[in-house]
XYZ file of C-alpha atoms in Angstrom:
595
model
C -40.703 -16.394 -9.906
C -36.857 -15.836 -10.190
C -37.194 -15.136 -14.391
C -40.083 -12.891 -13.480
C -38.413 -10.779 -10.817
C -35.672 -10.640 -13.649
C -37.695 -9.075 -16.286
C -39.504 -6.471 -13.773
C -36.120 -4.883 -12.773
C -35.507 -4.897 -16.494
C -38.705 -3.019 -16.849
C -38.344 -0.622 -13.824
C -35.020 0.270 -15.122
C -35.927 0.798 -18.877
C -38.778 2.955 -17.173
C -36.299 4.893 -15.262
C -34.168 5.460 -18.857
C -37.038 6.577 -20.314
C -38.854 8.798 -17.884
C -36.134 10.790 -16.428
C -33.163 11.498 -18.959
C -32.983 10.252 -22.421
C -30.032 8.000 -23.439
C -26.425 9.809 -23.362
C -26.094 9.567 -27.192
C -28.810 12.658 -27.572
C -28.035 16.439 -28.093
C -29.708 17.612 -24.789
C -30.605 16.395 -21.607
C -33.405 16.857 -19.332
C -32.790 19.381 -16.593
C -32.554 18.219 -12.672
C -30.501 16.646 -10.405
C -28.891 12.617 -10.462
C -27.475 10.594 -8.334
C -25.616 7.602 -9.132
C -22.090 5.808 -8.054
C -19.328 4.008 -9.545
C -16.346 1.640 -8.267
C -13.192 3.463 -8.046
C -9.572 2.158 -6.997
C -10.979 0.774 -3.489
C -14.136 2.326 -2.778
C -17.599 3.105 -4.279
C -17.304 6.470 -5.627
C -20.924 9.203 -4.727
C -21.735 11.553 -7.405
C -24.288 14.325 -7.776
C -24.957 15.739 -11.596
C -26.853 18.689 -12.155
C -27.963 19.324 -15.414
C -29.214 22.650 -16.421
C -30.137 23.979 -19.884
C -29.973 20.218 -21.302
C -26.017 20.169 -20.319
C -23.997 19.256 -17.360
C -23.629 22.006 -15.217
C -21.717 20.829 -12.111
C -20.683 17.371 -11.110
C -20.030 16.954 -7.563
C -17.983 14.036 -5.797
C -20.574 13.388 -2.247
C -18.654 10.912 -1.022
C -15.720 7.623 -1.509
C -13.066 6.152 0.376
C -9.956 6.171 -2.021
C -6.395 6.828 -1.044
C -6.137 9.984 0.134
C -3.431 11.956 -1.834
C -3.258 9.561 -4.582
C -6.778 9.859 -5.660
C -7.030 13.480 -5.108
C -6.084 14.995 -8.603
C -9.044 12.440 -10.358
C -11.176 13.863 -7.426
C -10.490 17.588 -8.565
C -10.173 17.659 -12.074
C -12.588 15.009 -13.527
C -15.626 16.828 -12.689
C -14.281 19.970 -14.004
C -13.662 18.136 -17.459
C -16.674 16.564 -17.591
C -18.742 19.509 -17.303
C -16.026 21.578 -19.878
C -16.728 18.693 -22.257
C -20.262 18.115 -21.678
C -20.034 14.766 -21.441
C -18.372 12.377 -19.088
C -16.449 10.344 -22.130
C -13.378 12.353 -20.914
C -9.582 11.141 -20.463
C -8.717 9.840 -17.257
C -5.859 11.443 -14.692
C -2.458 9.446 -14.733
C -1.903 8.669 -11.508
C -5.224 8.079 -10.363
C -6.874 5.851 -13.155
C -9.165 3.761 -11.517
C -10.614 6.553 -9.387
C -10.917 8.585 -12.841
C -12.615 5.688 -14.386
C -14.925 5.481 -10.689
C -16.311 9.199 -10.847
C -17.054 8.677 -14.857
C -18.575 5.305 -13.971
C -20.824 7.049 -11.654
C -21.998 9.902 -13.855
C -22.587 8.062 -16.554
C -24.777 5.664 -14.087
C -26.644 8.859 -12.574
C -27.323 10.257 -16.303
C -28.907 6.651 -17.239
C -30.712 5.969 -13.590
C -28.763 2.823 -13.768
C -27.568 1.290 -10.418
C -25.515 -1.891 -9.768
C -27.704 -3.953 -7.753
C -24.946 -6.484 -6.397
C -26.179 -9.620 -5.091
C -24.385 -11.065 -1.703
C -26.441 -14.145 -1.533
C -24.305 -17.307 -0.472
C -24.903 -19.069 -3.666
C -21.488 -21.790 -2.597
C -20.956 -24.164 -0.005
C -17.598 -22.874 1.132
C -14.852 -25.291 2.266
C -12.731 -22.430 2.618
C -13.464 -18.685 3.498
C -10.994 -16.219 2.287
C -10.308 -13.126 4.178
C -8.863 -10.354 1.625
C -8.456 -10.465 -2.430
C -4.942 -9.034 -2.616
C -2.351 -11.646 -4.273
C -2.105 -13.834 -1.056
C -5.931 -14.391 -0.821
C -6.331 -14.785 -4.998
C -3.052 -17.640 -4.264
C -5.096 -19.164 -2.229
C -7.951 -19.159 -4.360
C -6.324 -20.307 -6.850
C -4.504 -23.117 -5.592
C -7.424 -23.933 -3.727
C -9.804 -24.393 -6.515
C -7.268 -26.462 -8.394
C -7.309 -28.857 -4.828
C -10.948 -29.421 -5.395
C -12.497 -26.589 -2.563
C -14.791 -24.204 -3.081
C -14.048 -21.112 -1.838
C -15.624 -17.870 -0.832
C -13.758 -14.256 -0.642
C -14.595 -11.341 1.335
C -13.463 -8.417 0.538
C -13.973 -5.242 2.078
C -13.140 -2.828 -0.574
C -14.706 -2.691 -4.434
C -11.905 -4.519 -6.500
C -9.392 -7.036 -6.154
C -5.418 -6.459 -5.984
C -4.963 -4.244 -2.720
C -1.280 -3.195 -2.587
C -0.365 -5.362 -5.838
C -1.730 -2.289 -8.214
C 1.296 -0.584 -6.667
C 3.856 -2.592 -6.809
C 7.164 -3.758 -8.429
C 7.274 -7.232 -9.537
C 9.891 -8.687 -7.653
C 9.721 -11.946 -5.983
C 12.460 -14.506 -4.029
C 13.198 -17.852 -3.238
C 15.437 -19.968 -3.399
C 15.789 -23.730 -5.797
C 13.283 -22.544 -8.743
C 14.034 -22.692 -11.945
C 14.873 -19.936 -13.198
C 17.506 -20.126 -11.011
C 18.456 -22.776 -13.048
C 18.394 -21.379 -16.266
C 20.929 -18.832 -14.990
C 23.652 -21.222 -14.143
C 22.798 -20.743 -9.798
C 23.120 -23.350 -7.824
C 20.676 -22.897 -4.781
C 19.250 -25.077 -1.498
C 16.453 -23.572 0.490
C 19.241 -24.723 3.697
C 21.479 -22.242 1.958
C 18.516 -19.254 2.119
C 18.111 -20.058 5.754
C 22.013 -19.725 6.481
C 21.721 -16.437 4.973
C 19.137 -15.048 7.220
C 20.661 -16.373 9.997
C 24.092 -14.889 9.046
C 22.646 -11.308 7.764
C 19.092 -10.795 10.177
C 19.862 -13.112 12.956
C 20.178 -10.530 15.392
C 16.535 -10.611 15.018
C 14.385 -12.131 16.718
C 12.947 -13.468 13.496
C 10.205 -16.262 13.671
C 12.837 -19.476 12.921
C 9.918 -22.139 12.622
C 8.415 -20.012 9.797
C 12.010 -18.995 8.290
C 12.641 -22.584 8.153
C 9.236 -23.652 6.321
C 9.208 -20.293 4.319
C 12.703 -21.374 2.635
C 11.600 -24.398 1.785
C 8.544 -23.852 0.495
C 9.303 -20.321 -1.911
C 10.973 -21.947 -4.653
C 7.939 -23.890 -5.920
C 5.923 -20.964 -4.957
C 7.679 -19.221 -8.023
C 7.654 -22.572 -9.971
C 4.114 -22.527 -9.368
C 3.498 -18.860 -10.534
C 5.792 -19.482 -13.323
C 4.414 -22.613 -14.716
C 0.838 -22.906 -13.545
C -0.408 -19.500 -13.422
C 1.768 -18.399 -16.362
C 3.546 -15.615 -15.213
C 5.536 -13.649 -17.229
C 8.826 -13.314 -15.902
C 10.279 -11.184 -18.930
C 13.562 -11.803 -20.158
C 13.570 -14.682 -16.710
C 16.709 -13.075 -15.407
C 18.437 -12.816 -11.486
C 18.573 -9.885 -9.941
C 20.582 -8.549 -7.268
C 17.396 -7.747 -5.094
C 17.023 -4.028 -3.691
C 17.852 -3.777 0.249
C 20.126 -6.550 1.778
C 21.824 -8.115 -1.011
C 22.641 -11.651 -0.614
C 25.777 -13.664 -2.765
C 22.981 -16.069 -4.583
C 20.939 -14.268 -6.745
C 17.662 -15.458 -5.482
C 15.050 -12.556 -6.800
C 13.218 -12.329 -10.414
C 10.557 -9.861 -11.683
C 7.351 -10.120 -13.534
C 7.342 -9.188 -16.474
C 11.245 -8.031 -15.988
C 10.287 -4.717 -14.769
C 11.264 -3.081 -11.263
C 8.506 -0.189 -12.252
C 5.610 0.026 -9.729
C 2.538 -1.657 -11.176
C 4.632 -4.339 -12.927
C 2.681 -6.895 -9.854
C -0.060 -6.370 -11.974
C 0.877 -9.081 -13.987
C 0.454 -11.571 -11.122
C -2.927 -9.639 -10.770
C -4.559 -10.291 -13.798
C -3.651 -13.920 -13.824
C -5.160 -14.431 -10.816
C -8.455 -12.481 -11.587
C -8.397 -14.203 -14.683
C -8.885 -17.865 -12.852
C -11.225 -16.198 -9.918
C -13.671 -15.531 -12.828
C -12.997 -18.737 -14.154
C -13.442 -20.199 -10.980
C -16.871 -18.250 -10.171
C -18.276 -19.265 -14.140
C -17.633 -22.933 -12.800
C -19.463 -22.767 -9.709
C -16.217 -23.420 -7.399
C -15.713 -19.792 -6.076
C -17.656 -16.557 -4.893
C -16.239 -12.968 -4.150
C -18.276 -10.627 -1.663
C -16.893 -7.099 -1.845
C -18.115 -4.459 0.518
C -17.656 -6.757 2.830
C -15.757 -6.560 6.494
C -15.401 -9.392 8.376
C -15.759 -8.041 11.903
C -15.078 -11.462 13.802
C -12.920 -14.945 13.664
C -15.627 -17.847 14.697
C -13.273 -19.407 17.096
C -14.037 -22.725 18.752
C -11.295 -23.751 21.329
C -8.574 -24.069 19.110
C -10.461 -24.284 15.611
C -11.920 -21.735 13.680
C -14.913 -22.737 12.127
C -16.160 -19.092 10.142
C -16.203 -15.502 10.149
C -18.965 -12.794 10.744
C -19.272 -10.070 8.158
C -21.738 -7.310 10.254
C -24.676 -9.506 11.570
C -24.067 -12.727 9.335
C -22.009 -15.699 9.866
C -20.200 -17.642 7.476
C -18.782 -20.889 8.233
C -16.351 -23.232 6.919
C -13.719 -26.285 8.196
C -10.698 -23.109 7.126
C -10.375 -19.606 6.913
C -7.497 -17.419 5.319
C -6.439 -14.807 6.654
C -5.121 -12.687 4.175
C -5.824 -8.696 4.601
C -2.028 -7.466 4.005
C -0.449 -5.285 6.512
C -0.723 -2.066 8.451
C 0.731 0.884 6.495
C -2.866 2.712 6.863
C -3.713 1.779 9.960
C -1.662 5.096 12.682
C -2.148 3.489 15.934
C -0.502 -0.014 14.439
C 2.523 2.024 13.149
C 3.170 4.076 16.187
C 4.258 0.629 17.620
C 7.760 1.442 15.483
C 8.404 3.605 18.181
C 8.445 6.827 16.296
C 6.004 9.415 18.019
C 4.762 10.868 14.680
C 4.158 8.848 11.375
C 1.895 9.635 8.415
C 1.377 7.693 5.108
C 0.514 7.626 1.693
C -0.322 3.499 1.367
C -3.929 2.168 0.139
C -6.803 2.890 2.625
C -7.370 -0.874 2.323
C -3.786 -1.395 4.027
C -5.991 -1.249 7.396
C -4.251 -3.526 9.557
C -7.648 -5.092 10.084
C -6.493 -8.783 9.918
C -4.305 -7.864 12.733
C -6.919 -6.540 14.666
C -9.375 -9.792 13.874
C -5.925 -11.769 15.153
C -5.445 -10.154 18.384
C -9.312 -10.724 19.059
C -8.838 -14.263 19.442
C -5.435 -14.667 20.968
C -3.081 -13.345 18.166
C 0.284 -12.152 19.005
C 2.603 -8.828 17.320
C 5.713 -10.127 16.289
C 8.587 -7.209 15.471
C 5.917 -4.011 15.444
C 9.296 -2.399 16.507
C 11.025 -2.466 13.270
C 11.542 0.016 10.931
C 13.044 -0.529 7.964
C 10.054 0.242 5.812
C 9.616 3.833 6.928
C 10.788 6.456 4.941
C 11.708 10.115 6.324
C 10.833 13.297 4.683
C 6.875 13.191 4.936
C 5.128 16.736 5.836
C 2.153 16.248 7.680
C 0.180 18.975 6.635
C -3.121 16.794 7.072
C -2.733 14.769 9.578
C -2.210 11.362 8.995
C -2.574 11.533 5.159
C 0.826 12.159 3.224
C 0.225 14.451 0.273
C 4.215 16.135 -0.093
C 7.414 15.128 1.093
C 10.750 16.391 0.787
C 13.392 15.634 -2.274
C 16.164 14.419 0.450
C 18.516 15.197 -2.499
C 17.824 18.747 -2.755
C 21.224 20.660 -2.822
C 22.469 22.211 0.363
C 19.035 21.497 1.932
C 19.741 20.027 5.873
C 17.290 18.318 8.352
C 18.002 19.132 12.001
C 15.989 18.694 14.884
C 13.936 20.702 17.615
C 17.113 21.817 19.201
C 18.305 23.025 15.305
C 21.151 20.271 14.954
C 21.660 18.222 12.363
C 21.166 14.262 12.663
C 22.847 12.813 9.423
C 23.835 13.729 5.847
C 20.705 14.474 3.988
C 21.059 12.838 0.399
C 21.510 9.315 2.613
C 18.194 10.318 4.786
C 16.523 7.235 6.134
C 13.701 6.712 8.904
C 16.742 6.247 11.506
C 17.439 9.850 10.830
C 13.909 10.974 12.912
C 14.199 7.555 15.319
C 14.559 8.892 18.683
C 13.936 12.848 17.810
C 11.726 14.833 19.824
C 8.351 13.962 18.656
C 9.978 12.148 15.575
C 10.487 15.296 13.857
C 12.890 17.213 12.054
C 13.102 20.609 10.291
C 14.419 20.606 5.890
C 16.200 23.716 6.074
C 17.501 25.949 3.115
C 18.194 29.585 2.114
C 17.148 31.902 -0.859
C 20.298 31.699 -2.565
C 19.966 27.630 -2.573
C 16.741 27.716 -4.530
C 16.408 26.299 -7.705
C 12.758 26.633 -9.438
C 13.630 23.595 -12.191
C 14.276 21.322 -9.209
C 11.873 20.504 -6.467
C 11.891 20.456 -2.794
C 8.432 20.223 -2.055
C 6.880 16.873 -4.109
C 4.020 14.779 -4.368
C 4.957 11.124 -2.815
C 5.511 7.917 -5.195
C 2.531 6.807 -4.932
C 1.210 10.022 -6.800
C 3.440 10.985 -9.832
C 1.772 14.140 -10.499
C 3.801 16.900 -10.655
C 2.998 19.943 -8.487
C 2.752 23.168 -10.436
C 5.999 25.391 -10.458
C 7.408 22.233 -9.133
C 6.086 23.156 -5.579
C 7.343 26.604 -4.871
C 3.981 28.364 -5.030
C 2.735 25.339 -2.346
C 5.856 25.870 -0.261
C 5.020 29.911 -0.026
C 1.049 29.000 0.447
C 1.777 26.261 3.166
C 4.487 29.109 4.804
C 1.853 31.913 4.427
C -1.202 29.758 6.200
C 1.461 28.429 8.991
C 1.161 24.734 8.213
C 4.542 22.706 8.322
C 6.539 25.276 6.459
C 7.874 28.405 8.797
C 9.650 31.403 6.269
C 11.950 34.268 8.082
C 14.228 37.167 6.741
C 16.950 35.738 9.127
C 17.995 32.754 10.915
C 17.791 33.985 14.265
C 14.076 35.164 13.274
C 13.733 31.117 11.603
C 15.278 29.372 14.386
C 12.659 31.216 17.152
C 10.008 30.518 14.976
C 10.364 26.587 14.477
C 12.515 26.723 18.845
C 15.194 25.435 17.052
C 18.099 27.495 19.567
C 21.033 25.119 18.099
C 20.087 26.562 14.279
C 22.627 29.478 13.885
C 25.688 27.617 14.852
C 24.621 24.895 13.358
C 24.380 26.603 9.937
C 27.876 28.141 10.907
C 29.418 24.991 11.098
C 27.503 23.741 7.962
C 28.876 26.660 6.120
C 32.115 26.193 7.280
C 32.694 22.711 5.797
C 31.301 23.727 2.711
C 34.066 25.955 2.360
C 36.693 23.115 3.449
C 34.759 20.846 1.355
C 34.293 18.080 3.907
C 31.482 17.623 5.649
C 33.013 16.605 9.178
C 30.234 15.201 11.172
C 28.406 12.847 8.487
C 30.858 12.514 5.328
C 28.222 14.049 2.643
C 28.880 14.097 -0.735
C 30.590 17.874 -1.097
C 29.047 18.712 -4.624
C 25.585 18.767 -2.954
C 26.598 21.256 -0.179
C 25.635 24.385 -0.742
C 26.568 27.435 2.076
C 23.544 29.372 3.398
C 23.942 33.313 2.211
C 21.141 35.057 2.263
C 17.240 35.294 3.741
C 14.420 33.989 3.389
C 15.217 31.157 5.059
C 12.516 28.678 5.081
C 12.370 25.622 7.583
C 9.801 22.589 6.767
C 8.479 19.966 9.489
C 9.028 16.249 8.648
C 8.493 13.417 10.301
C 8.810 9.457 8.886
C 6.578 8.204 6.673
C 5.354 4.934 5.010
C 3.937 4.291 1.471
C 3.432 0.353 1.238
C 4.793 -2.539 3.153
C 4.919 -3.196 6.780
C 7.544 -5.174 9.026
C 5.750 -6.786 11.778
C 3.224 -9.152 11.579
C 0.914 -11.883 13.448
C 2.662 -15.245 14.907
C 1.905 -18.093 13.270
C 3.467 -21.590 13.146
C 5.733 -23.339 10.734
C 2.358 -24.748 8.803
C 1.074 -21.269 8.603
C -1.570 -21.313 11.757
C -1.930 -18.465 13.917
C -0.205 -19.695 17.520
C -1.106 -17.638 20.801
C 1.193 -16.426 23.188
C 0.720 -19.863 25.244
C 2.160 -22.179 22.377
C -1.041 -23.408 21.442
C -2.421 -23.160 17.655
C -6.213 -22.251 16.266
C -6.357 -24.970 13.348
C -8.313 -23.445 10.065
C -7.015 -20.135 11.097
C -4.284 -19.681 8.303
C -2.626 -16.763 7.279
C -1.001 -15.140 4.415
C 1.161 -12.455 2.851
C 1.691 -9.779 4.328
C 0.059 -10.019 7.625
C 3.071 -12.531 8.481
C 5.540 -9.567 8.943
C 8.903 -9.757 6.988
C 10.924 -9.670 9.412
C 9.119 -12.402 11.296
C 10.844 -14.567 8.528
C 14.094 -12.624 7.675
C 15.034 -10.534 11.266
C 16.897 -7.379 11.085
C 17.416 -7.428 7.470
C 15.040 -6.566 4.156
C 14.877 -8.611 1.015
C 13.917 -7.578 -2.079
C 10.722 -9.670 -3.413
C 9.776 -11.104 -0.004
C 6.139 -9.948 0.232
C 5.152 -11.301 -3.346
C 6.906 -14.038 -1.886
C 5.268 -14.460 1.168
C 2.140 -13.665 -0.863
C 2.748 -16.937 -2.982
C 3.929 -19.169 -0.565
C 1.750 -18.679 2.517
C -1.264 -18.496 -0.439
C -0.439 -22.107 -1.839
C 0.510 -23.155 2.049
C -3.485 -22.160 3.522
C -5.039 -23.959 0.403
C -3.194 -26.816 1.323
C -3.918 -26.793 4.753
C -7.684 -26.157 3.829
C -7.559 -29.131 1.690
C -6.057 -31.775 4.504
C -8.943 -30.424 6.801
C -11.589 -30.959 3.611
C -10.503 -34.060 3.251
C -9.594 -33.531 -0.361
């Protein structure tokens, strides 16, 4: 019955080939309108072609969920090519590759009347159900598989990877080997010191500090040796953010740039698939686990809509919360927008506090940015180039908070309505440098490096405000502090010393002459969260009471940073907590499978 179901769909769909467009290799097409969808960088991507004449005509983008900002310029300018080419074989957007590749997926698909029918039959007996298919849910696969489970992910975007496609390659610990080869001598009781010393002011998690020194090093010895990893030229480096004495950070592939994680990615994918070929793994995607299957103080399963899936341990492994506003506001900071993944929900967090979970450190900051103009909301598509010369922030009463070129998150901590106002005159601007950019996450330039934006935004009234005079600027944006304020700016540019922050002199410049144009900020976040969910030194999630859900293990992310390193920020700690707390659930898993 099952071989004969097979060939009918082969025979409906050769039907469909056949009936209603003829195969993209011909000269002409048949007139009408297709449907069809793709898989972009997170989401299914909704398509409408209309063909007219035997060519494309228009292609229109109905509807996805990709990372707003980021996935905009594949959004506008691949169905534009495709219908100047004729043809969806066209060259995909830098930047925004995978939603490129999504939207010519999807045409392609409506043009053939093919559709991915996507099976989410159990087909497994899981020992272990995986919440998320970032780098700490893959670890755990991984390591899981290789302890004799079988395991089932489910994921509730399109692809695996999550934040990793966006990341640097960093990762820390402390005893590995590579360590070794570079001549450092290192204890895991030496890492711990350190975070005591640097973040104890913190009230850092010490149980999982404790376990998460101990156990990092052979996380990396494990990436390193099992998984293959390559760790380029296997070098120390200093680390970005708090630097420590010991050299305790390496790279993959010896690269800082963002999307050198993928490395770790494609490893990991590689032994999924493996994994699935044997039998000993199965990945769900478009799939949102809506519940934790909580038995007194076990979890036994998840629910994913109306269906249950059970299993002796479950992973929790969703990342953190830099897409998710309500989460973020718990920083403190009145405003915040961001330009992280969509899939950077904070829904594991949410399934935690469901059944008992605790916020650990929601309150700290240090992976907010400042600069972000919210001209849509909660979705960051410019900031400001802190670095612009003579450019100031000041706040609603038009004073200034701290120099500029050194602007961090702190700078808009405590401001009315956590915003402040990038301030500069005609005289200041410089057309080959920017003041009005894309964010990180989307390297696309914007044209006349954001000038003609800045006038548009200032001309429809949203976030930028444009004046012949101060006095005209600072009534405008209620800013009554702004003239003397730019008097006393102006003033120690002449004397060359900026007396209430120290800034560098060479990038003050004086304020001369009108327009002046003022721009509303307010802090913003791009990937990686602080906080996270309390768990215990073996990795279970423990309630406010003390007590522990056993099979309810988390990993990456969703532990918070600063749960394990307090007040301070260490470069390669979420790959790190990625591996560890990845390799730390499978184990657990196994001890309950009895394996």
């Amino acid at each position: 019955m099952k071989q004969m179901k097979v060939w009918l769909s082969l025979l409906l769909s050769l039907a469909l080939i056949i009936g209603v467009v003829p195969a993209l290799g011909e000269s002409a097409l048949t007139d009408g309108t297709y449907t069809g969808s793709g898989k972009g960088m997170h989401s299914n991507i909704a398509v409408t072609v209309t063909v007219t004449g035997g060519a494309i005509s228009s292609v229109t983008v109905d509807s996805h969920d990709e990372t707003p900002g980021v996935s905009d310029p594949a959004i506008e300018q691949i169905p534009a090519a495709i219908v100047a080419a004729g043809t969806p074989d066209v060259d995909t957007v830098a930047g925004a590759t995978l939603t490129s590749a999504g939207i010519i997926e999807a045409v392609k698909n409506a043009l053939s009347g093919t559709s991915e029918d996507v099976s989410n039959e159990l087909v497994i007996e899981p020992d272990m159900i995986v919440v998320g298919s970032g780098m700490a849910g893959l670890v755990a696969t991984a390591r899981g598989v290789e302890l004799g489970l079988n395991v089932l992910i489910l994921e509730q975007s399109v692809r695996t990877g999550g934040c990793i496609h966006y990341a640097g390659g960093t990762v820390s610990g402390a005893g590995f080997k590579i360590q070794a080869e570079n001549g450092v001598e290192d204890t895991p009781e030496a890492f711990y010191a350190d975070i005591e010393a640097l973040g104890g002011e913190g009230e850092f998690n010490k149980a999982l500090a404790k376990a998460h020194t101990e156990r990092a090093g052979s996380a990396i010895d494990w990436l390193d040796e099992d998984l293959g990893v390559d760790f380029g030229d296997r070098s120390l480096v200093g680390g970005a953010y708090t630097a420590m004495q010991t050299l305790r950070v390496t790279r993959a592939r010896g690269s800082y740039s963002m999307g050198a994680a993928n490395e770790y990615l494609e490893l990991l994918d590689a032994r999924l698939e493996q994994a699935i070929a044997d039998g000993k793994a199965q990945i769900m995607f478009n799939t949102e686990v809506t519940e934790l299957l909580v038995e007194g103080d076990t979890c036994v399963g998840v629910k994913a809509g109306d269906r249950e899936f059970r299993a002796p341990s479950v992973v929790l492994a969703t990342g953190g919360y830099s897409y998710n506003e309500q989460l973020l506001k718990l920083s403190g900071f009145e405003n915040v927008i961001s330009c992280a993944p969509s899939t950077s929900n904070g829904s594991g967090f949410l399934l935690a506090k469901a059944v008992g979970g605790v916020y650990d450190n929601m309150d700290e900051i240090v992976n907010f940015y400042g600069g972000g103009v919210p001209t849509d909301g909660f979705d960051m598509y410019y900031q400001i180039n802190n670095k612009y010369p003579g450019m100031i922030y000041v706040n609603a009463e038009g004073e200034r908070t701290g120099a500029e070129e050194r602007a961090t998150s702190a700078m808009w901590f405590g401001q009315t309505e956590s915003k402040l106002y990038a301030v500069i005159s005609a005289n200041m601007i410089d057309k080959e440098q920017a003041l009005l950019k894309h964010p990180l996450m989307n390297p696309a330039p914007l044209s006349n490096n954001g000038w003609d934006k800045l006038d548009e935004l200032a001309e429809a009234g949203n976030c930028v405000y444009k004046a012949d005079t101060l006095e005209a600027l600072a009534e405008m944006i209620g800013a009554q502090n702004l003239t003397a304020t730019v008097e006393a700016y102006n003033a120690d540019v002449a004397s060359g010393v900026d007396s209430l922050f120290g800034r560098a002199p060479e990038s003050m410049i004086a304020f001369e002459e009108g327009p002046y144009y003022a721009v509303l900020t307010v802090p913003y976040v791009w990937s990686g969260t602080s906080g996270g969910v309390r768990v215990n030194g073996e990795g279970y999630l423990e309630r406010e009471d003390g007590s522990v859900i056993t099979g309810l293990s988390l990993a990456g992310e969703i532990l918070g940073p600063s749960n394990i390193l307090g007040k301070i920020n260490f470069g390669g700690i979420n790959h790190s907590m990625c591996a560890t707390w990845g390799i730390a659930a499978a184990e657990n898993a196994a001890k309950l499978a009895g394996k």
